Amino acid sequence: MRIVSGIVIIMLSLMSSGCDQKNAEKKAGWIDRERIQNLSSEPESWLTGGRDGGETHFSPLAEINDSNANELGFAWQYFTDSHRGLEATPIFVDGVLYVTGNWGVVFAIDGKTGKEIWTFDPEVPGQWARNACCDVVSRGLSVWKGKVYAASLDGRLFALDAHDGTVIWQVDTFPDRTIPYTITGAPRIAGQNVVIGNGGAEYGVRGYVTAYDLETGKKSWRFYTVPGDPKKPFENPALEMASKTWDPDSRWDIGGGGTAWDSMVYDADLNLLYVGTGNGSPWVQKERSPKGGDNLFLSSILAINPDTGDLVWYYQTTPGDNWDYTATQPIILTDLIIDGKNRKILMQAPKNGFFYVLDRATGELLSAEKYATVTWASHVDMKTGKPQPLPQSNYDDEAKLILPSPAGGHNWQPMAYNPHTGLVYIPAMNDPAIYEKRKNFEFIKGINNQGAHFSEGTITSEIGDHKLDETGGFLLAWDPVKAVPVWRHKLGDFIFHGGVLTTAGNIVVQAQDDGFLVFYAADSGKVLHKIQTGSSILAAPMTYLIDGEQYIAVMAGYGGGPFGYFPVGSAVEKYGNEGRLIVFKLGGGDVPMPDVLPALGPIPKPPVLDATQEVLDRGAVLFVKACGECHWNINGGYPDLRRMMPEVHESFKDIVLGGQREALGMASFGDILSEDDVEAIHSHLIKISWEAYQEEQKINK
Ligand code: CA
């Protein structure tokens, strides 16, 4: 007996020191298809960016629910050592949270304690920030069979060992590193491949997605989302067909756009990969494809065979895009009973303001109704599947007030679908914009080339039949079967708020720009609880369970498109922007508040202005083109250049042309600006500094 138990003990100890340890090592981040298909057996997990295969952002956990949400409080936080936008939803598997931060940095964190397990920094050159329209963000990663797949802003795709973060393989996903592509989206697993897209349409690129073998990183296929110059051979028959929807004399040199910068979802049953594509490059169709046309596959949902890269079907949400109406917004897959029939559907609320339900096997349009205020089109024709543009949408000859704005009725912030309530929760917005076509459009490589800009003007309270009594962000509960809104909450004047989580506990969770994480009843929309976090949050919360305790986690860091502006009354304006992952649990305490930012000092006295009106005018135009995207010159994430200190004025040229502050995120513009250009920009800045200085002196008198 003793001998036997001794042998057992020896065997056990051998197993635990040898085999088990090996298994435990092998099993870090071990997600496979079977696990995703049996996800109902592990409610505690969150295995894709949207938790499940359909990316619903719904969790079956209900330990936290509509009757106890008011007891939620702080559990722990992890600092990401960054001050820029955080947009990713963490993945949680076997006790570990995996998530991306700025530039594509990866974090593996213990889900119970918040202790860092490992981090990986792709070390992106600071110069690459210049190619990113909307901050150096990353919207997440994928975990698959012991590997973490993540991409860096500068286009490298990494397969990391989930156990310790070491690089197993890496590939350069860009065809040419002189073209200003960026990656901000998450790679997705589809069949035997990992697939990744990219962004950069406004900078003059041609969109595509590429698939790489999961094990080796060898390229399997690449699918361009828009045709190239028809004088060259087409990469595939789909692009030859698409080319007939473009003017043969299109601006092929600007790339066309159609970048797949966010949503991709894989359906294992149908073996189809769905890809949302972006806007045209440039925005103004007259400049891009002068004779018009639908311009496939801009602003479309593509169904692609993930083994071959062949197009199976497509649906274009905005033919002939002229408004930056991307269809890259998060796609959700689920089954719905529509007209008595069980349909495998996909749904999307793209920027153009219509909520789409499509049969995802065939691409058949099932419904398309307005979820936000839409003035550019009257409706979507259900026979042709095409929206019917209104005269108001055409700004070729005069500036027009149009909704949605280029920010969209909904942007990248994840929406969520709750099968218990049957509702989709959309972080939506009404944002009127006056579109104006630029006269004498000139493409400049390496900067944002929209071809349009936004006039300052009065936003009238009515456009045709539309009353604009409610602008700003709102949270909308939408019935995707009846295609009608069910409840809504106005979120404040600022348009961008957080992505959404919903659970079987009948709750919806969303954060706001004012720092509050808000809990709603999923069925009624009743506010259940609010927690002040001290951060303006844009990302979507997620949830997981360890040792019987449910947690809610969210990445907290303001940024993205509006990083140059801190909204009035926002948490970022008050507390700054210390990036962190904040985690909540029942019975937790208050979130530790960051220190309140010190008040701005007086505007320093600017140097003497010595420039002709001609130079000042040129400087003003160049400033908007080359600098204005980041430097809004108000209280924001980038320095207000009316507040430059004397030593900054002195080294202005070295900073702008010489890259003296590259390490701080201020790239060199030596490749596109001359010394004369920089002098003109500097003169313009001295002029507006004097205006601000004198204004302040007057007030202080
Ligand atoms: Ca865009």
XYZ file of C-alpha atoms and ligand atoms in Angstrom:
702
model
C 0.000 0.000 0.000
C 2.724 2.381 1.047
C 4.853 1.375 -1.929
C 1.944 1.814 -4.266
C 1.106 5.240 -2.921
C 4.811 6.091 -3.126
C 4.790 5.178 -6.794
C 1.636 7.205 -7.268
C 3.267 10.177 -5.572
C 6.375 9.808 -7.726
C 4.219 9.530 -10.836
C 2.165 12.533 -9.815
C 5.247 14.572 -9.068
C 6.784 13.518 -12.389
C 3.607 14.576 -14.147
C 3.384 17.888 -12.402
C 7.032 18.716 -12.904
C 7.186 17.311 -16.433
C 4.130 16.532 -18.530
C 1.630 18.752 -16.744
C 3.950 21.688 -16.775
C 4.537 21.119 -20.454
C 0.793 20.881 -21.047
C 0.186 24.004 -19.028
C 2.816 25.785 -21.102
C 1.383 24.472 -24.343
C -2.084 25.432 -23.304
C -1.513 29.174 -22.763
C -3.891 30.898 -25.160
C -5.107 27.591 -26.540
C -8.242 28.618 -28.474
C -9.393 26.432 -31.363
C -12.492 26.069 -33.546
C -14.031 23.414 -31.304
C -13.730 25.692 -28.303
C -15.390 28.594 -30.102
C -18.209 26.331 -31.303
C -18.765 24.998 -27.753
C -18.521 28.387 -26.122
C -21.812 27.850 -24.236
C -19.867 25.381 -22.048
C -17.458 28.120 -20.896
C -19.490 31.262 -20.151
C -16.482 32.635 -18.241
C -14.424 33.128 -21.414
C -14.175 35.885 -24.040
C -12.403 34.215 -26.969
C -12.590 36.746 -29.841
C -12.668 40.541 -29.939
C -16.473 40.295 -29.737
C -16.348 37.204 -27.406
C -17.790 34.568 -29.809
C -17.584 33.506 -33.461
C -20.272 36.041 -34.409
C -18.536 38.887 -32.494
C -21.800 39.759 -30.687
C -20.158 41.482 -27.684
C -22.712 39.518 -25.592
C -21.766 37.451 -22.520
C -24.021 34.779 -20.957
C -22.636 35.668 -17.507
C -25.293 36.958 -15.090
C -23.567 37.118 -11.673
C -23.596 40.875 -12.321
C -27.156 41.759 -13.289
C -29.872 44.413 -13.286
C -30.600 43.867 -9.574
C -27.036 44.236 -8.234
C -25.232 46.394 -10.821
C -25.365 49.273 -8.326
C -22.904 47.329 -6.100
C -20.195 47.363 -8.765
C -16.911 49.069 -8.011
C -13.183 49.062 -8.649
C -11.243 45.765 -8.617
C -7.816 46.664 -10.069
C -6.139 48.652 -12.817
C -3.135 48.150 -15.053
C -1.264 51.162 -16.456
C -0.342 50.903 -20.147
C 2.338 53.612 -19.884
C 0.717 55.595 -22.713
C -1.290 58.789 -23.265
C -3.041 58.077 -26.544
C -6.261 56.414 -27.658
C -7.012 52.893 -26.419
C -9.644 51.158 -28.551
C -9.175 47.392 -28.159
C -11.468 44.873 -26.465
C -9.373 42.352 -24.479
C -9.595 38.608 -25.084
C -9.861 36.441 -21.944
C -8.827 32.792 -21.979
C -7.806 30.480 -19.107
C -7.195 33.235 -16.595
C -5.288 35.620 -18.880
C -6.329 38.886 -20.581
C -4.633 39.643 -23.923
C -4.994 43.142 -25.353
C -3.270 45.722 -27.568
C -2.374 49.322 -26.730
C -0.832 52.106 -28.836
C 1.291 51.294 -31.902
C 0.322 47.599 -31.593
C 2.008 46.974 -28.224
C 0.631 43.720 -26.720
C -0.134 43.054 -23.036
C -0.792 39.705 -21.321
C -2.261 40.331 -17.852
C -3.458 38.063 -15.044
C -7.268 38.442 -15.031
C -7.592 38.082 -11.274
C -4.737 40.190 -9.921
C -3.947 42.600 -12.755
C -0.295 41.475 -12.657
C 1.581 41.771 -15.933
C 2.603 38.386 -17.380
C 4.428 39.732 -20.425
C 4.398 42.636 -22.884
C 5.570 42.915 -26.463
C 6.579 46.205 -28.102
C 6.899 46.156 -31.917
C 8.996 49.358 -31.650
C 7.292 51.317 -34.410
C 9.337 54.299 -35.654
C 7.666 57.533 -34.393
C 7.686 58.864 -37.964
C 4.928 56.373 -38.866
C 2.446 58.348 -36.708
C 2.217 60.824 -39.567
C 0.429 58.241 -41.720
C -2.325 57.645 -39.147
C -5.388 59.846 -39.662
C -6.870 58.892 -36.328
C -4.177 58.354 -33.724
C -1.673 55.518 -33.161
C -4.418 53.135 -32.037
C -4.984 49.392 -32.267
C -8.390 47.728 -32.140
C -7.197 44.369 -30.876
C -5.700 40.973 -31.567
C -6.561 37.300 -32.022
C -5.462 34.342 -29.898
C -5.284 30.925 -31.562
C -3.715 27.578 -30.561
C -1.082 29.042 -28.311
C -0.253 32.064 -30.448
C -1.212 35.718 -30.185
C -1.645 37.413 -33.577
C -1.233 41.194 -33.522
C -0.238 43.885 -36.006
C 1.830 47.038 -35.569
C 0.853 50.493 -36.858
C 3.632 50.254 -39.458
C 2.225 47.118 -41.062
C 4.021 44.154 -39.528
C 1.965 41.120 -38.507
C 3.321 39.100 -35.577
C 2.638 35.609 -34.296
C 3.716 35.655 -30.635
C 4.013 32.771 -28.214
C 0.983 33.223 -25.921
C 3.036 31.879 -23.022
C 5.794 34.502 -22.982
C 5.303 36.909 -25.890
C 8.334 35.803 -27.898
C 8.076 36.281 -31.666
C 7.403 33.005 -33.521
C 7.133 34.643 -36.940
C 6.592 38.100 -38.394
C 5.765 39.376 -41.879
C 5.697 42.778 -43.552
C 2.115 43.111 -44.861
C 2.798 46.234 -46.969
C 3.789 45.905 -50.655
C 5.784 49.135 -50.632
C 6.970 50.959 -47.516
C 7.018 54.346 -49.263
C 3.184 54.250 -49.479
C 1.533 55.579 -46.291
C -0.412 52.501 -45.196
C -1.143 51.866 -41.519
C -2.723 49.038 -39.536
C -5.103 49.856 -36.691
C -7.462 46.855 -36.974
C -7.258 43.419 -35.398
C -6.153 40.344 -37.367
C -8.844 37.633 -37.588
C -8.557 33.854 -37.787
C -10.354 32.405 -40.848
C -9.887 28.711 -41.643
C -6.171 27.945 -41.890
C -5.252 31.613 -42.214
C -4.855 34.786 -40.218
C -6.212 37.759 -42.182
C -5.275 41.424 -41.814
C -6.349 44.646 -43.559
C -5.056 48.214 -43.296
C -5.968 51.895 -43.374
C -4.788 55.076 -45.032
C -7.406 55.903 -47.716
C -7.133 59.671 -47.166
C -3.360 59.478 -47.650
C -3.643 57.872 -51.089
C -3.583 54.077 -50.787
C -5.300 51.101 -52.435
C -7.132 48.905 -49.894
C -6.543 45.173 -49.558
C -6.639 42.284 -47.131
C -3.988 39.560 -46.938
C -4.185 36.029 -45.538
C -1.163 34.277 -44.008
C -0.742 30.651 -42.973
C -1.343 30.413 -39.219
C 1.681 28.193 -38.606
C 4.330 29.607 -40.916
C 3.260 33.152 -41.803
C 3.558 32.297 -45.504
C 1.259 34.465 -47.649
C -1.814 32.508 -48.815
C -3.584 35.214 -50.839
C -4.223 38.940 -51.143
C -7.522 40.530 -52.179
C -7.498 44.170 -53.323
C -10.778 45.900 -52.494
C -10.636 48.289 -55.471
C -9.281 47.816 -59.007
C -5.874 49.137 -59.994
C -5.112 50.996 -63.206
C -7.053 49.073 -65.956
C -4.033 49.451 -68.241
C -2.321 46.875 -66.043
C -3.566 43.261 -65.669
C -6.340 42.692 -63.096
C -5.440 40.561 -60.106
C -8.722 38.595 -60.361
C -12.070 38.507 -62.270
C -13.914 40.309 -59.444
C -11.676 43.343 -59.918
C -12.164 43.284 -63.688
C -15.928 43.447 -63.038
C -15.424 46.181 -60.401
C -13.334 48.264 -62.822
C -16.427 48.760 -65.035
C -17.962 50.809 -62.192
C -15.082 53.325 -62.300
C -14.202 56.016 -64.837
C -11.261 54.561 -66.855
C -9.597 57.923 -66.207
C -9.892 57.647 -62.447
C -7.073 58.912 -60.225
C -5.425 55.483 -60.015
C -2.309 57.173 -58.640
C -4.214 58.029 -55.432
C -5.026 54.373 -54.858
C -8.827 54.506 -54.781
C -9.167 53.764 -51.060
C -11.609 51.094 -49.862
C -9.331 50.168 -46.987
C -10.429 47.384 -44.619
C -9.334 49.052 -41.398
C -11.623 47.433 -38.859
C -14.366 44.853 -39.201
C -13.770 41.297 -40.384
C -15.732 38.281 -39.100
C -15.373 34.603 -40.016
C -18.281 32.138 -40.256
C -16.901 28.607 -39.818
C -20.177 26.902 -40.884
C -20.384 28.683 -44.236
C -16.590 29.024 -44.451
C -16.921 32.699 -45.395
C -14.934 35.699 -44.248
C -16.858 38.993 -44.150
C -14.830 42.147 -44.679
C -16.092 45.721 -44.364
C -14.407 48.205 -46.728
C -13.799 51.928 -46.394
C -14.331 55.203 -48.233
C -12.968 56.460 -51.539
C -9.627 58.185 -51.997
C -10.069 61.123 -52.244
C -13.538 61.567 -50.711
C -14.865 63.707 -53.575
C -15.981 61.380 -56.363
C -15.575 64.099 -59.034
C -11.863 64.137 -58.218
C -11.550 60.355 -57.928
C -13.721 58.937 -60.724
C -14.841 62.052 -62.624
C -17.551 60.337 -64.684
C -19.125 58.803 -61.541
C -20.093 55.135 -61.211
C -20.642 52.929 -58.171
C -16.882 52.547 -57.618
C -16.861 48.959 -56.370
C -15.871 47.787 -53.810
C -15.824 51.019 -51.823
C -18.057 51.128 -48.714
C -19.034 47.482 -49.151
C -19.396 44.225 -47.270
C -17.438 41.467 -49.024
C -17.878 37.718 -48.473
C -14.575 36.020 -49.294
C -13.605 32.334 -49.427
C -10.848 32.293 -46.794
C -9.028 29.344 -48.405
C -8.675 30.849 -51.886
C -9.250 34.591 -51.468
C -12.039 34.484 -54.087
C -14.997 36.850 -53.786
C -18.264 34.952 -53.151
C -20.706 37.892 -52.900
C -20.672 41.608 -52.145
C -23.096 44.266 -51.001
C -22.292 47.951 -51.439
C -23.813 50.217 -48.780
C -22.842 53.548 -50.405
C -22.409 53.456 -54.207
C -20.169 56.226 -55.531
C -19.117 57.283 -52.019
C -18.664 61.039 -51.768
C -18.899 61.509 -47.985
C -16.329 59.247 -46.274
C -19.134 56.750 -45.592
C -17.093 53.670 -44.719
C -18.656 50.226 -44.227
C -15.814 49.172 -41.931
C -18.017 49.392 -38.828
C -18.253 46.233 -36.686
C -20.221 43.381 -38.292
C -22.195 40.949 -36.071
C -23.251 37.446 -37.177
C -26.277 35.713 -35.640
C -29.474 33.825 -36.526
C -32.801 35.698 -36.587
C -36.351 34.635 -37.398
C -37.466 37.004 -40.125
C -40.905 36.573 -41.748
C -41.214 33.199 -40.021
C -37.959 31.904 -41.468
C -34.770 31.219 -39.544
C -32.096 33.228 -41.339
C -28.338 33.222 -40.921
C -27.762 36.960 -40.997
C -25.082 39.577 -40.603
C -25.800 43.081 -39.427
C -23.959 46.361 -39.606
C -24.578 50.026 -38.790
C -22.095 51.655 -41.196
C -21.337 55.376 -41.236
C -24.058 56.170 -43.811
C -26.850 55.994 -41.186
C -28.736 52.871 -42.367
C -28.866 49.683 -40.282
C -28.412 46.684 -42.580
C -29.523 43.090 -42.116
C -28.235 40.749 -44.847
C -28.569 37.002 -45.411
C -24.927 36.113 -44.928
C -25.000 32.994 -47.121
C -26.142 34.918 -50.199
C -25.774 38.633 -49.474
C -29.544 39.160 -49.942
C -30.696 42.442 -48.380
C -33.338 41.828 -45.697
C -33.700 45.327 -44.242
C -32.047 48.759 -44.318
C -33.614 51.432 -42.122
C -32.275 54.676 -40.647
C -30.803 54.330 -37.165
C -29.562 57.965 -37.075
C -30.578 61.211 -38.780
C -29.920 60.791 -42.507
C -30.251 63.689 -44.954
C -28.088 62.394 -47.820
C -30.547 59.700 -48.986
C -34.309 59.196 -48.705
C -34.326 55.389 -48.302
C -32.771 52.175 -49.566
C -34.585 50.588 -52.503
C -35.188 46.997 -51.432
C -35.288 45.736 -55.037
C -31.941 47.125 -56.152
C -30.435 47.319 -52.666
C -29.307 50.868 -53.459
C -29.843 54.005 -51.388
C -31.661 56.866 -53.134
C -29.522 60.009 -52.748
C -31.275 63.347 -52.222
C -30.214 66.560 -54.045
C -29.011 67.811 -50.652
C -26.183 65.260 -50.781
C -24.450 66.866 -53.783
C -21.869 69.463 -52.757
C -19.981 69.639 -56.069
C -20.910 73.277 -56.671
C -21.873 74.655 -53.283
C -21.311 73.748 -49.642
C -24.082 71.584 -48.150
C -25.149 70.677 -44.650
C -25.324 66.864 -44.592
C -25.956 64.120 -42.047
C -24.268 61.908 -41.126
C -20.917 63.717 -41.069
C -17.655 61.928 -41.986
C -17.645 60.695 -38.380
C -20.723 58.659 -39.362
C -23.972 57.774 -37.637
C -21.763 55.158 -35.984
C -18.018 54.674 -36.115
C -15.621 51.881 -35.011
C -16.933 51.622 -31.433
C -18.340 48.090 -31.113
C -22.110 47.622 -30.949
C -23.546 44.598 -29.102
C -26.381 42.115 -29.754
C -28.294 40.532 -26.860
C -30.214 37.352 -27.886
C -32.344 37.568 -24.704
C -33.811 40.984 -25.529
C -33.359 40.551 -29.283
C -31.885 44.073 -29.411
C -28.721 45.572 -30.854
C -27.154 48.381 -28.799
C -25.488 50.982 -31.029
C -23.111 53.745 -29.865
C -24.636 56.159 -32.392
C -24.402 59.878 -33.154
C -26.021 62.758 -35.010
C -23.310 65.071 -36.266
C -24.241 67.695 -38.869
C -21.391 68.784 -41.173
C -21.139 71.357 -43.921
C -19.275 69.578 -46.718
C -17.419 71.813 -49.142
C -15.457 70.662 -52.182
C -11.923 72.028 -52.313
C -11.253 74.238 -55.296
C -8.166 73.234 -57.306
C -7.672 69.941 -55.492
C -4.036 68.974 -55.479
C -2.857 65.601 -54.206
C 0.128 65.776 -51.864
C 1.649 62.416 -51.010
C 2.068 61.863 -47.315
C -0.715 64.055 -45.949
C -4.468 63.778 -45.557
C -6.032 64.431 -49.004
C -9.799 64.466 -48.631
C -10.605 66.794 -51.495
C -13.280 68.283 -49.251
C -13.281 70.350 -46.113
C -15.771 71.649 -43.624
C -17.004 75.190 -43.802
C -17.731 77.151 -40.740
C -21.374 78.083 -40.911
C -24.597 78.019 -39.039
C -26.014 74.593 -38.460
C -29.675 75.281 -39.107
C -32.240 73.489 -37.006
C -34.051 72.011 -40.008
C -32.945 70.385 -43.246
C -35.981 69.563 -45.374
C -38.195 67.381 -43.196
C -35.481 66.742 -40.636
C -35.491 68.572 -37.347
C -32.041 68.668 -35.781
C -33.178 68.983 -32.202
C -30.859 66.224 -31.081
C -27.225 66.344 -32.114
C -24.341 64.610 -30.353
C -23.844 61.040 -29.216
C -26.625 58.679 -28.202
C -27.010 55.059 -27.169
C -29.678 53.321 -29.247
C -31.431 49.996 -28.674
C -32.492 48.717 -32.108
C -34.786 45.827 -33.003
C -33.072 44.155 -35.995
C -36.143 42.032 -36.868
C -38.701 44.851 -36.975
C -35.983 47.334 -38.048
C -37.182 49.955 -35.546
C -35.624 51.801 -32.565
C -36.799 50.618 -29.113
C -35.113 52.989 -26.635
C -32.427 55.655 -26.692
C -30.336 57.798 -24.363
C -28.791 61.126 -25.277
C -25.126 61.097 -24.149
C -24.054 64.726 -24.369
C -23.034 67.175 -27.068
C -19.800 65.448 -27.938
C -20.321 62.716 -30.547
C -17.798 60.043 -29.562
C -18.457 57.825 -26.555
C -17.568 54.215 -25.773
C -18.306 50.872 -27.405
C -20.923 48.599 -25.858
C -21.174 45.346 -23.848
C -24.418 43.472 -23.101
C -24.978 40.365 -20.933
C -27.522 37.751 -19.854
C -27.776 39.742 -16.596
C -30.060 42.125 -18.557
C -27.452 44.881 -18.608
C -25.872 47.126 -21.224
C -22.575 48.804 -20.307
C -21.116 51.840 -22.048
C -18.627 54.536 -21.027
C -18.914 58.223 -21.846
C -16.545 61.099 -22.608
C -17.294 62.566 -19.141
C -15.620 59.560 -17.484
C -18.758 57.742 -16.346
C -19.141 54.026 -16.986
C -22.918 53.625 -17.192
C -25.012 50.492 -16.626
C -28.450 50.273 -18.285
C -31.207 47.668 -18.078
C -30.963 45.916 -21.460
C -34.739 45.577 -21.883
C -35.973 48.988 -20.706
C -32.939 51.225 -20.987
C -33.314 52.295 -17.347
C -30.063 53.653 -15.850
C -28.965 51.231 -13.104
C -25.609 52.601 -12.001
C -22.856 55.072 -12.916
C -19.175 54.859 -11.952
C -16.802 57.820 -12.378
C -13.522 56.446 -13.779
C -11.533 59.655 -14.306
C -10.948 58.714 -17.975
C -12.689 59.582 -21.226
C -13.309 56.076 -22.525
C -13.846 55.049 -26.162
C -13.299 51.272 -26.062
C -15.969 48.635 -25.429
C -16.120 46.964 -21.990
C -15.943 43.137 -21.833
C -16.591 40.628 -19.051
C -15.169 37.341 -17.704
C -15.324 35.139 -14.628
C -12.627 33.654 -12.356
C -13.283 31.507 -9.255
C -16.987 32.321 -9.357
C -16.401 36.073 -9.437
C -17.470 38.095 -12.495
C -15.350 41.037 -13.681
C -15.984 43.836 -16.179
C -12.905 45.297 -17.884
C -12.401 48.274 -20.189
C -9.421 49.975 -21.832
C -9.412 53.633 -20.767
C -7.562 56.125 -22.965
C -8.942 59.001 -25.012
C -7.845 59.527 -28.620
C -8.679 58.283 -32.095
C -9.975 60.795 -34.659
C -10.708 63.668 -32.258
C -7.410 63.470 -30.331
C -6.616 67.075 -31.196
C -9.587 68.228 -29.127
C -10.507 67.585 -25.508
C -14.299 67.956 -25.270
C -15.598 70.540 -22.825
C -16.585 68.852 -19.562
C -14.811 65.605 -20.461
C -12.680 63.551 -18.085
C -9.641 63.976 -20.345
C -9.939 67.763 -20.070
C -9.967 67.508 -16.281
C -7.693 64.543 -15.528
C -5.532 64.124 -18.642
C -5.039 60.850 -20.397
C -3.131 58.224 -18.444
C -3.798 54.967 -20.352
C -5.009 52.010 -18.288
C -7.084 48.862 -18.235
C -9.685 49.307 -15.473
C -11.460 46.276 -13.983
C -14.645 46.235 -11.879
C -16.347 43.699 -9.615
C -19.277 43.494 -7.208
C -18.420 45.061 -3.854
C -15.421 46.936 -5.277
C -14.585 50.446 -4.100
C -14.184 53.790 -5.847
C -11.863 54.045 -8.827
C -8.662 55.864 -7.745
C -8.940 59.261 -9.464
C -5.956 60.634 -11.407
C -4.640 64.031 -10.255
C -6.539 66.995 -11.659
C -4.495 68.718 -14.393
C -2.957 72.063 -13.428
C -4.559 75.142 -15.018
C -2.948 76.437 -18.231
C -0.483 79.274 -17.633
C -0.644 82.592 -19.500
C 0.068 82.594 -23.251
C 3.774 83.435 -23.700
C 4.510 86.697 -25.514
C 5.093 85.726 -29.196
C 8.104 86.938 -31.228
C 7.839 89.925 -33.579
C 5.694 89.249 -36.650
C 7.535 90.047 -39.831
C 5.770 88.669 -42.924
C 3.801 89.891 -45.927
C 0.083 89.187 -46.230
C 0.872 86.864 -49.119
C 3.167 84.752 -46.933
C 0.617 84.731 -44.113
C -2.122 83.504 -46.471
C 0.125 80.757 -47.830
C 1.084 79.775 -44.289
C -2.562 79.527 -43.240
C -3.370 77.133 -46.107
C -0.242 75.024 -45.539
C -0.969 74.841 -41.818
C -4.428 73.364 -42.404
C -3.059 70.834 -44.911
C 0.061 69.662 -43.122
C -0.453 70.411 -39.407
C -4.134 71.055 -38.692
C -5.133 67.434 -38.409
C -3.258 67.099 -35.113
C -2.769 70.675 -33.920
C -6.312 71.962 -33.452
C -4.795 74.759 -31.361
C -7.299 74.437 -28.588
C -7.103 72.370 -25.441
C -6.308 68.920 -26.836
C -3.935 66.001 -27.023
C -1.368 67.885 -29.136
C 0.342 71.158 -28.158
C -1.582 74.380 -28.787
C 0.944 76.116 -31.074
C -0.254 79.552 -29.976
C 1.438 78.712 -26.681
C 4.939 77.981 -28.014
C 7.764 79.014 -25.700
C 10.569 81.264 -27.084
C 12.950 78.278 -27.402
C 10.344 76.399 -29.487
C 9.984 79.375 -31.821
C 13.756 79.408 -32.165
C 14.031 75.741 -33.099
C 10.806 75.662 -35.153
C 12.568 74.718 -38.394
C 14.632 71.986 -36.714
C 11.469 70.487 -35.277
C 9.359 70.571 -38.458
C 12.054 69.746 -41.017
C 14.781 68.166 -38.911
C 12.621 65.817 -36.838
C 14.128 67.136 -33.587
C 11.064 65.972 -31.610
C 10.431 62.711 -33.434
C 10.806 60.712 -30.228
C 7.934 62.735 -28.738
C 5.674 61.878 -31.692
C 6.302 65.003 -33.816
C 7.468 63.558 -37.139
C 9.676 65.365 -39.652
C 7.915 66.958 -42.646
C 11.207 67.430 -44.507
C 9.955 65.287 -47.388
C 6.978 67.497 -48.261
C 7.676 70.994 -46.902
C 10.411 73.407 -48.041
C 12.184 75.953 -45.827
C 9.940 78.651 -47.338
C 6.853 76.592 -46.522
C 7.937 76.211 -42.907
C 8.655 79.915 -42.613
C 5.172 80.701 -43.949
C 3.576 78.269 -41.474
C 5.626 79.748 -38.639
C 4.554 83.306 -39.606
C 0.906 82.205 -39.614
C 1.381 80.718 -36.132
C 3.047 83.894 -34.822
C 0.077 85.856 -36.165
C -2.556 83.699 -34.456
C -0.403 83.606 -31.290
C -0.498 87.413 -31.173
C -4.265 87.361 -31.611
C -4.687 84.920 -28.724
C -2.142 86.792 -26.577
C -3.840 90.160 -27.075
C -7.258 88.649 -26.417
C -5.981 87.240 -23.116
C -4.372 90.574 -22.151
C -7.696 92.336 -22.800
C -9.627 89.872 -20.601
C -7.079 90.164 -17.781
C -7.245 93.970 -17.724
Ca -12.080 57.661 -43.833
